[in-house]
mmCIF file of C-alpha atoms in Angstrom:
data_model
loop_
_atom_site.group_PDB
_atom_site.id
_atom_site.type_symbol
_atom_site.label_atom_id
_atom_site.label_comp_id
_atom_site.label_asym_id
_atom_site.label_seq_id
_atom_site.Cartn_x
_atom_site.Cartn_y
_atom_site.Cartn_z
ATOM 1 C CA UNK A 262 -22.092 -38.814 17.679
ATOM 2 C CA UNK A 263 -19.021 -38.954 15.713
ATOM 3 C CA UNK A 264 -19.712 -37.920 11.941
ATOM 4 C CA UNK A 265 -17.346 -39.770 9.224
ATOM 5 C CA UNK A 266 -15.831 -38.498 5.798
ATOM 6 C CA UNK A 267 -14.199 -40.242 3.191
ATOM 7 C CA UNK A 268 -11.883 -37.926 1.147
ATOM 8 C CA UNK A 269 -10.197 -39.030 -2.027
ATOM 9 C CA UNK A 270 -7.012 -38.512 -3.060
ATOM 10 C CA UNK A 271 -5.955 -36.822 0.327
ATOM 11 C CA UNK A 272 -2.098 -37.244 0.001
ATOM 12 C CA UNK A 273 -1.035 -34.079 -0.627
ATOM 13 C CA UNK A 274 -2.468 -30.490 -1.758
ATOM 14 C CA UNK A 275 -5.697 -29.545 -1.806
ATOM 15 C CA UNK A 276 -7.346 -33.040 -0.869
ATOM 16 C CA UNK A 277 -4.464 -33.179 2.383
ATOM 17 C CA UNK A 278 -5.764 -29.489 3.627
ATOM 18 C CA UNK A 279 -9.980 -30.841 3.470
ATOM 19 C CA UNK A 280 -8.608 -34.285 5.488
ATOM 20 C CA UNK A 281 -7.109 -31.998 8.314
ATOM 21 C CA UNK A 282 -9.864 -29.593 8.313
ATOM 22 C CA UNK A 283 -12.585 -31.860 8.724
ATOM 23 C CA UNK A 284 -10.543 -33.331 11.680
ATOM 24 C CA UNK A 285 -10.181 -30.052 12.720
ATOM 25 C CA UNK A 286 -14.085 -29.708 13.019
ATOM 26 C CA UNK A 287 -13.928 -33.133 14.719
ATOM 27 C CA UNK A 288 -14.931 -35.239 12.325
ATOM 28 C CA UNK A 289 -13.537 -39.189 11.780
ATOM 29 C CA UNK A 290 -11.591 -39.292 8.826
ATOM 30 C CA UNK A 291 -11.179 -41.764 5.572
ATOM 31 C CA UNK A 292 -8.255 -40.812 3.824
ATOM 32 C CA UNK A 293 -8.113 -42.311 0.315
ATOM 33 C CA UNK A 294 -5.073 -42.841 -1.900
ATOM 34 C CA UNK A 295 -4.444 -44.648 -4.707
ATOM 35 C CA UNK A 296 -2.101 -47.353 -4.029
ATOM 36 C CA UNK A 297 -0.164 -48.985 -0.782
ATOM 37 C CA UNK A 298 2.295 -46.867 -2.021
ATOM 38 C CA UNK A 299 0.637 -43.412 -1.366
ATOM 39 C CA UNK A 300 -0.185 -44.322 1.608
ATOM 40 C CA UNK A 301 3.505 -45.254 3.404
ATOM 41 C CA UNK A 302 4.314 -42.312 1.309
ATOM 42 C CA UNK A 303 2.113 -39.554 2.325
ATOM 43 C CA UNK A 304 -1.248 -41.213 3.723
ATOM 44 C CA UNK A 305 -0.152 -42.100 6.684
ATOM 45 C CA UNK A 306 2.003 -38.681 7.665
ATOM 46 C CA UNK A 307 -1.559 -37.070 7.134
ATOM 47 C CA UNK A 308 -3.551 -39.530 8.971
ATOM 48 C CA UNK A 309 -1.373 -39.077 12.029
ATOM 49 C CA UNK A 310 -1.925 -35.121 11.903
ATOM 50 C CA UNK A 311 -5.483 -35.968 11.719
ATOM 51 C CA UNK A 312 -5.702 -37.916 15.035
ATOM 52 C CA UNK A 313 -3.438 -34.920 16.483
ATOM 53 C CA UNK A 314 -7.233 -33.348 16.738
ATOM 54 C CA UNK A 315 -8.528 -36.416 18.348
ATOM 55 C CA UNK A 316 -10.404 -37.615 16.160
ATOM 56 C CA UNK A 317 -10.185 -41.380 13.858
ATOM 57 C CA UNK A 318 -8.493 -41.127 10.510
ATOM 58 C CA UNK A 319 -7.293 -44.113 8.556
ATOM 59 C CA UNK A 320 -6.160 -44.586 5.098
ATOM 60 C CA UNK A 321 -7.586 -46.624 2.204
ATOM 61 C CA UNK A 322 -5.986 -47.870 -1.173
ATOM 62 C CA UNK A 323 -8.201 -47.940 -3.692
ATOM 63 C CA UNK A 324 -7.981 -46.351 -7.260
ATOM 64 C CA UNK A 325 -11.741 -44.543 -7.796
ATOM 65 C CA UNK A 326 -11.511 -44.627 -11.137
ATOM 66 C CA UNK A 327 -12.304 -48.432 -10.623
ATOM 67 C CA UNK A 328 -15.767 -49.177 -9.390
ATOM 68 C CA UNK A 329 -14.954 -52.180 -7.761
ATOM 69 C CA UNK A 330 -12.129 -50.859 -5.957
ATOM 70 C CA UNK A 331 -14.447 -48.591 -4.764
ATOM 71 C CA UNK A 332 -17.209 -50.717 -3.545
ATOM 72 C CA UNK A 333 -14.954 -52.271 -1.470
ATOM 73 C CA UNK A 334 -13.534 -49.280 0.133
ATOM 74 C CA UNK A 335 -16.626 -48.307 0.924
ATOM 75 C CA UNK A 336 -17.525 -51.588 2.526
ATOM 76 C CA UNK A 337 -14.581 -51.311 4.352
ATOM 77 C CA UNK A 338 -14.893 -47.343 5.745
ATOM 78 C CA UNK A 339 -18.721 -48.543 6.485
ATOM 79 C CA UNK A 340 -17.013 -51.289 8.821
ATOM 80 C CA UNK A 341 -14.480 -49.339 9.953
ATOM 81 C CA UNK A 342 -16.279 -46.525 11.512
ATOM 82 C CA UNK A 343 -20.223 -47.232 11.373
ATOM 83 C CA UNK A 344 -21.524 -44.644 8.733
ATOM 84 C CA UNK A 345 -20.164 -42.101 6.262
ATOM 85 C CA UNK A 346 -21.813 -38.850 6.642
ATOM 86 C CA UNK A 347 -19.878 -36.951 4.287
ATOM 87 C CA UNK A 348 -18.403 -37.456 0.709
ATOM 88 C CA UNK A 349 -15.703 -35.170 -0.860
ATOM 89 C CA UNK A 350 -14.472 -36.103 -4.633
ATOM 90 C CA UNK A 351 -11.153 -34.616 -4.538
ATOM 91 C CA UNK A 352 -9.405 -36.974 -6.801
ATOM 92 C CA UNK A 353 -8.327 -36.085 -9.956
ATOM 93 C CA UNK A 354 -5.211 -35.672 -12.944
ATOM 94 C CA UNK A 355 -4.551 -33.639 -15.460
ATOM 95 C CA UNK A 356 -2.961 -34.733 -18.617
ATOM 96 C CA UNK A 357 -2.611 -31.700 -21.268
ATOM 97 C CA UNK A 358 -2.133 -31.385 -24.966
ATOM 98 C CA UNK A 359 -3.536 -29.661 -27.889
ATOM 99 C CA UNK A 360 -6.848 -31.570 -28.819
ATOM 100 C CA UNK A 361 -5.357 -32.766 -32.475
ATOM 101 C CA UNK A 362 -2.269 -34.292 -30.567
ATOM 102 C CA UNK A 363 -4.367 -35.322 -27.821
ATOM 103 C CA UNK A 364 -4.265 -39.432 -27.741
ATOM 104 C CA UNK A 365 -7.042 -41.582 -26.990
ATOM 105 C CA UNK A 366 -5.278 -43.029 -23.574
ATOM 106 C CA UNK A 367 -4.690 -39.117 -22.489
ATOM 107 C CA UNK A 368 -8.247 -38.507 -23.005
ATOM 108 C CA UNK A 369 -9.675 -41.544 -21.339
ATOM 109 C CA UNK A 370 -7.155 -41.409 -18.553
ATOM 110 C CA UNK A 371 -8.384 -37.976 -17.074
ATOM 111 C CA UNK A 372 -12.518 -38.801 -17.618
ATOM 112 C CA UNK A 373 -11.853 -42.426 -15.712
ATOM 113 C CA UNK A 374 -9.851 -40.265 -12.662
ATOM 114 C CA UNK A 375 -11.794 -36.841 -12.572
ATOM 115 C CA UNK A 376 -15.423 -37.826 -13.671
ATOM 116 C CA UNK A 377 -15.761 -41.428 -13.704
ATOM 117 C CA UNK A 378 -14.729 -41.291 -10.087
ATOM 118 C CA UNK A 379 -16.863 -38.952 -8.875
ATOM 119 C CA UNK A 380 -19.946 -41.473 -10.494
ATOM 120 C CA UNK A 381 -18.403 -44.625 -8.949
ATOM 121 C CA UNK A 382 -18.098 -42.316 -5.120
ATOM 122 C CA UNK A 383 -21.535 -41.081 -5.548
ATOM 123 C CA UNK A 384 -23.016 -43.999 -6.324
ATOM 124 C CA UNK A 385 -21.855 -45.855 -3.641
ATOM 125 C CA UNK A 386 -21.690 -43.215 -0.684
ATOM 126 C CA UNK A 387 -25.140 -42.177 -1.754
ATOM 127 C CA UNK A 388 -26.433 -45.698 -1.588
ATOM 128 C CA UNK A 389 -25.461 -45.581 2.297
ATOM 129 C CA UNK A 390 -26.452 -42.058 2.938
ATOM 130 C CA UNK A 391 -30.151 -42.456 1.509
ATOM 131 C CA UNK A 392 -30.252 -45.269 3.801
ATOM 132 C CA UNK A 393 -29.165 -43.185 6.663
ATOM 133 C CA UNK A 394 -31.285 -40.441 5.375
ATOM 134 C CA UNK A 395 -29.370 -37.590 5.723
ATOM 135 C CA UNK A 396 -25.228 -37.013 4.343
ATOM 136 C CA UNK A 397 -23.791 -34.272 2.419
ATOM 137 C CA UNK A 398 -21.344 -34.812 -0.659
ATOM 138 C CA UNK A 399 -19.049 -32.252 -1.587
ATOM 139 C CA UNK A 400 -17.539 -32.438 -4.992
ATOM 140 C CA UNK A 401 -14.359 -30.613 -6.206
ATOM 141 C CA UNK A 402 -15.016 -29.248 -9.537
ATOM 142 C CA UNK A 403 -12.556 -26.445 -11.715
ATOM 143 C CA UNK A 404 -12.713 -23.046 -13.251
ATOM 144 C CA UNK A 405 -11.827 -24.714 -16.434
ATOM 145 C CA UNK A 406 -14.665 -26.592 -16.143
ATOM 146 C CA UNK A 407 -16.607 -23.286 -16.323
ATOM 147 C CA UNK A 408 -14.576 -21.465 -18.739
ATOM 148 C CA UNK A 409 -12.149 -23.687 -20.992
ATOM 149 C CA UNK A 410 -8.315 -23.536 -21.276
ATOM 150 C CA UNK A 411 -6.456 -24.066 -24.481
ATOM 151 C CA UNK A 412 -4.293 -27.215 -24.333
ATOM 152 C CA UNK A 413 -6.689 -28.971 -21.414
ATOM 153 C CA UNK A 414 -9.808 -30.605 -23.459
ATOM 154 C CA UNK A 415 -10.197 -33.587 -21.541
ATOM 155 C CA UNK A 416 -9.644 -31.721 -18.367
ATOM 156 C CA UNK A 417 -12.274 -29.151 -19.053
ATOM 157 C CA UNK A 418 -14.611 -31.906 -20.368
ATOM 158 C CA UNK A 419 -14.384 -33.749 -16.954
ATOM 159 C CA UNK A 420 -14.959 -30.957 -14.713
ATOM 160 C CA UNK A 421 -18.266 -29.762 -16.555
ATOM 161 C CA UNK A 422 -19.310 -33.300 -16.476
ATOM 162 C CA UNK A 423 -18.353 -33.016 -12.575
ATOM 163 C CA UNK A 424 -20.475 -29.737 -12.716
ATOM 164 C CA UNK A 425 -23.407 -31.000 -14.861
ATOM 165 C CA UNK A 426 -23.705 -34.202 -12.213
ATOM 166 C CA UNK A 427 -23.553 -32.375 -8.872
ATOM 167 C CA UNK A 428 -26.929 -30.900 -9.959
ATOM 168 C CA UNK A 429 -28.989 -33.607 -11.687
ATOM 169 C CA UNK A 430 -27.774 -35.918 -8.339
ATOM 170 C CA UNK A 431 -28.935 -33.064 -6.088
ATOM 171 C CA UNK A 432 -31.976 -33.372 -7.550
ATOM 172 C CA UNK A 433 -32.301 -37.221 -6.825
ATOM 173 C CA UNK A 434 -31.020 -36.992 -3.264
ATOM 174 C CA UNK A 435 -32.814 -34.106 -1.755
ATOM 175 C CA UNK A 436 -35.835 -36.099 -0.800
ATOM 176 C CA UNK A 437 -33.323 -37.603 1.246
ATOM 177 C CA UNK A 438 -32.056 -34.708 3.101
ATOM 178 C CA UNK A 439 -29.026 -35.075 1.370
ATOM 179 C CA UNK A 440 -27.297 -32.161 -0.081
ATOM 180 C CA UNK A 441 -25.104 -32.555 -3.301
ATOM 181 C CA UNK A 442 -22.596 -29.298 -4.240
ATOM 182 C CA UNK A 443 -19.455 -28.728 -5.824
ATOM 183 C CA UNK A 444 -16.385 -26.322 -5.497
ATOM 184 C CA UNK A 445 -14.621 -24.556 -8.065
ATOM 185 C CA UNK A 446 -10.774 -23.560 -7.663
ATOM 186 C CA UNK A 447 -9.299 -21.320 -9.782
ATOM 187 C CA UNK A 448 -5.139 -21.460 -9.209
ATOM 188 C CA UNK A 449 -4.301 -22.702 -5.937
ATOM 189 C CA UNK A 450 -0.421 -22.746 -4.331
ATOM 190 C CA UNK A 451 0.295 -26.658 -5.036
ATOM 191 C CA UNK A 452 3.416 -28.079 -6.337
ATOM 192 C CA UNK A 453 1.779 -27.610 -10.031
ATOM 193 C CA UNK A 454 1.778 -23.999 -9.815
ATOM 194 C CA UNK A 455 5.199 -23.840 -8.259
ATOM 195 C CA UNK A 456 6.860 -25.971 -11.582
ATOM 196 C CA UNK A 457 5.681 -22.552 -13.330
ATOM 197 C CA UNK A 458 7.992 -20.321 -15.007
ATOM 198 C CA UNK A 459 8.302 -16.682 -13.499
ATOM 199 C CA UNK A 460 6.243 -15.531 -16.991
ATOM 200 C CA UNK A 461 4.142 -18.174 -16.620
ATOM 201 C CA UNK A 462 3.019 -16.737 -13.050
ATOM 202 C CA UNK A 463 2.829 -13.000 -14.074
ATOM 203 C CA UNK A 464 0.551 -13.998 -16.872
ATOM 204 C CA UNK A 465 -1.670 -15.792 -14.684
ATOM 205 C CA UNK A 466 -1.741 -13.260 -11.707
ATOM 206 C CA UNK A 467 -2.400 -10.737 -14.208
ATOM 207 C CA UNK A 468 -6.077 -11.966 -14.472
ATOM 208 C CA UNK A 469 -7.050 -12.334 -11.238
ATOM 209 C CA UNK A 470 -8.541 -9.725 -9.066
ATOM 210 C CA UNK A 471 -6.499 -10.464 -5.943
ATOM 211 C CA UNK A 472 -3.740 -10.548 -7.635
ATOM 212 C CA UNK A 473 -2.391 -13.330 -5.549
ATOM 213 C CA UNK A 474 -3.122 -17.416 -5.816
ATOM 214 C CA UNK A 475 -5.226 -18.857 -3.471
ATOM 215 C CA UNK A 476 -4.489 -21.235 -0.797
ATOM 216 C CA UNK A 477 -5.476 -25.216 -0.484
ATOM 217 C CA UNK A 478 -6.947 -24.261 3.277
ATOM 218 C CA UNK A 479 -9.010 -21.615 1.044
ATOM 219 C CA UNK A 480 -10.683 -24.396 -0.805
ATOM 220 C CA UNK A 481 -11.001 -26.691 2.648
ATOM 221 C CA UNK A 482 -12.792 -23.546 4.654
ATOM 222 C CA UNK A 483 -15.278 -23.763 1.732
ATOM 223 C CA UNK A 484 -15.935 -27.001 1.806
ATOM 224 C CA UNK A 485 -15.968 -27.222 5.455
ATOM 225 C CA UNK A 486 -18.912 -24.713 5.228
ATOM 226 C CA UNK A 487 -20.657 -26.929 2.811
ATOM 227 C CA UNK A 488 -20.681 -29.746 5.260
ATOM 228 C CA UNK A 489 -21.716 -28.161 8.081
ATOM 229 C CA UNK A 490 -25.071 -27.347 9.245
ATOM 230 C CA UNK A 491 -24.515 -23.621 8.264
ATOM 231 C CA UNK A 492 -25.468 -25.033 4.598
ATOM 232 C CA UNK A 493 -28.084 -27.424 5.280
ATOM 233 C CA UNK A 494 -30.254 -25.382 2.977
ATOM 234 C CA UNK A 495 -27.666 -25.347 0.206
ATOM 235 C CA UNK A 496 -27.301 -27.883 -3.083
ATOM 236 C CA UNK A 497 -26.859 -28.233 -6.310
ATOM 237 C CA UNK A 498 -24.070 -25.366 -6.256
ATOM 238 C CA UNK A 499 -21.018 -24.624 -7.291
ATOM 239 C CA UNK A 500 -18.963 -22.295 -5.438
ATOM 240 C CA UNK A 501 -16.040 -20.270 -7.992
ATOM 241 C CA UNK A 502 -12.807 -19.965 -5.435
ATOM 242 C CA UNK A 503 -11.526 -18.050 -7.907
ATOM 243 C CA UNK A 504 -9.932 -14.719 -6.673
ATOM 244 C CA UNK A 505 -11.853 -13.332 -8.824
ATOM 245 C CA UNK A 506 -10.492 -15.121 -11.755
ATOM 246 C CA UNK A 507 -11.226 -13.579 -15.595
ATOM 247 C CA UNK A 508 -10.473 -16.076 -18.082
#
């Protein structure tokens, strides 16, 4: 049997890296982007790599900050393939600013994409997986959830919340041999990082222990692990890919 995985925002970066290892493992793939759009530009380049590994991948358009869009993604991966064994949040924005310059829409933006999302995918996934009995959901957190950053408030606040619900939902879903845990990255190589100015980068290499930034396939070999049955005795985590990151 075939297992399936629905992975949000997988256009590009860290979410693109999880789509291609799962298919690497040989699991059946639902890549999710946020419009049409994404997916002629993007979606479907990484939907073709995943078949390359013989397995099913398809894209779906739905914006998970919406719960409705959602629901009927889910409806729709659940008809595509049969059953979705595995959840992985990877969605998310950022939208920085001091907190007294901070507007309303800036703050509101980031909880409806990183944490509202999360709710809407859990919800839903888990609804089908406690039916199923079994699935594993895989949630990708921050180090800034853990320890702050000047200038990213609303970021911060999301990922904690991210944090905080990976464990109380562990707790609901255990009894259902479902396993709930979330990942931490600290500063990944992603187009973000590379906008950075050369001070910028020394400053941040400078407090990490590697001395290096990690890589997006770093994050997916994690979570990879987390799905498998290596980890079946694992949730409510969160795993720090950090390089050893000292804030």
């Amino acid at each position: 049997m075939a297992y399936t995985a629905i992975v949000t925002g997988a256009v590009q970066g860290i979410g693109a890296q999880i789509a291609l290892r799962l298919a690497k493992d040989g699991i059946n793939v639902a890549i999710n982007c946020r419009s049409a759009a994404r997916i002629e530009n993007g979606g479907n380049q990484i939907a073709q790599k995943c078949r390359e590994y013989g397995v099913l991948a398809e894209c779906f358009a739905a914006d998970v900050s919406d719960y409705d869009q959602c629901s009927a993604m889910v409806d729709e991966v659940k008809k595509k393939f049969g059953r979705i064994d595995f959840l992985v949040n990877n969605a998310g924005i950022t939208s920085d600013g001091l907190l007294v310059r901070m507007s309303e829409d800036s703050y509101d933006k980031v909880i409806a994409a990183n944490q509202k999302s999360v709710f809407n995918m859990m919800k839903l996934v888990g609804s089908v997986m406690m039916r199923q009995k079994s699935g594993r959901i895989v949630n990708i957190a921050s180090v800034i959830g853990i320890y702050g950053n000047a200038g990213q408030a609303n970021y911060a606040a999301s990922k904690a919340a991210v944090i905080a619900m990976t464990r109380s939902v562990s707790k609901e879903l255990g009894s259902r041999g479902i396993t709930v845990n979330a990942v931490a990255p600290g500063f990944i190589e992603t187009p973000m990082t590379d906008a950075l100015t050369d001070d910028q980068k020394k400053a941040i290499l400078d407090r990490i222990s590697l001395r290096r930034y990690g890589k997006a396939e770093e994050v997916a070999g994690v979570v990879s692990f987390l799905l498998s049955e290596d980890a079946a005795y694992i949730t409510g985590q969160t795993i720090e890919i950090s390089g050893g990151l000292s804030m």
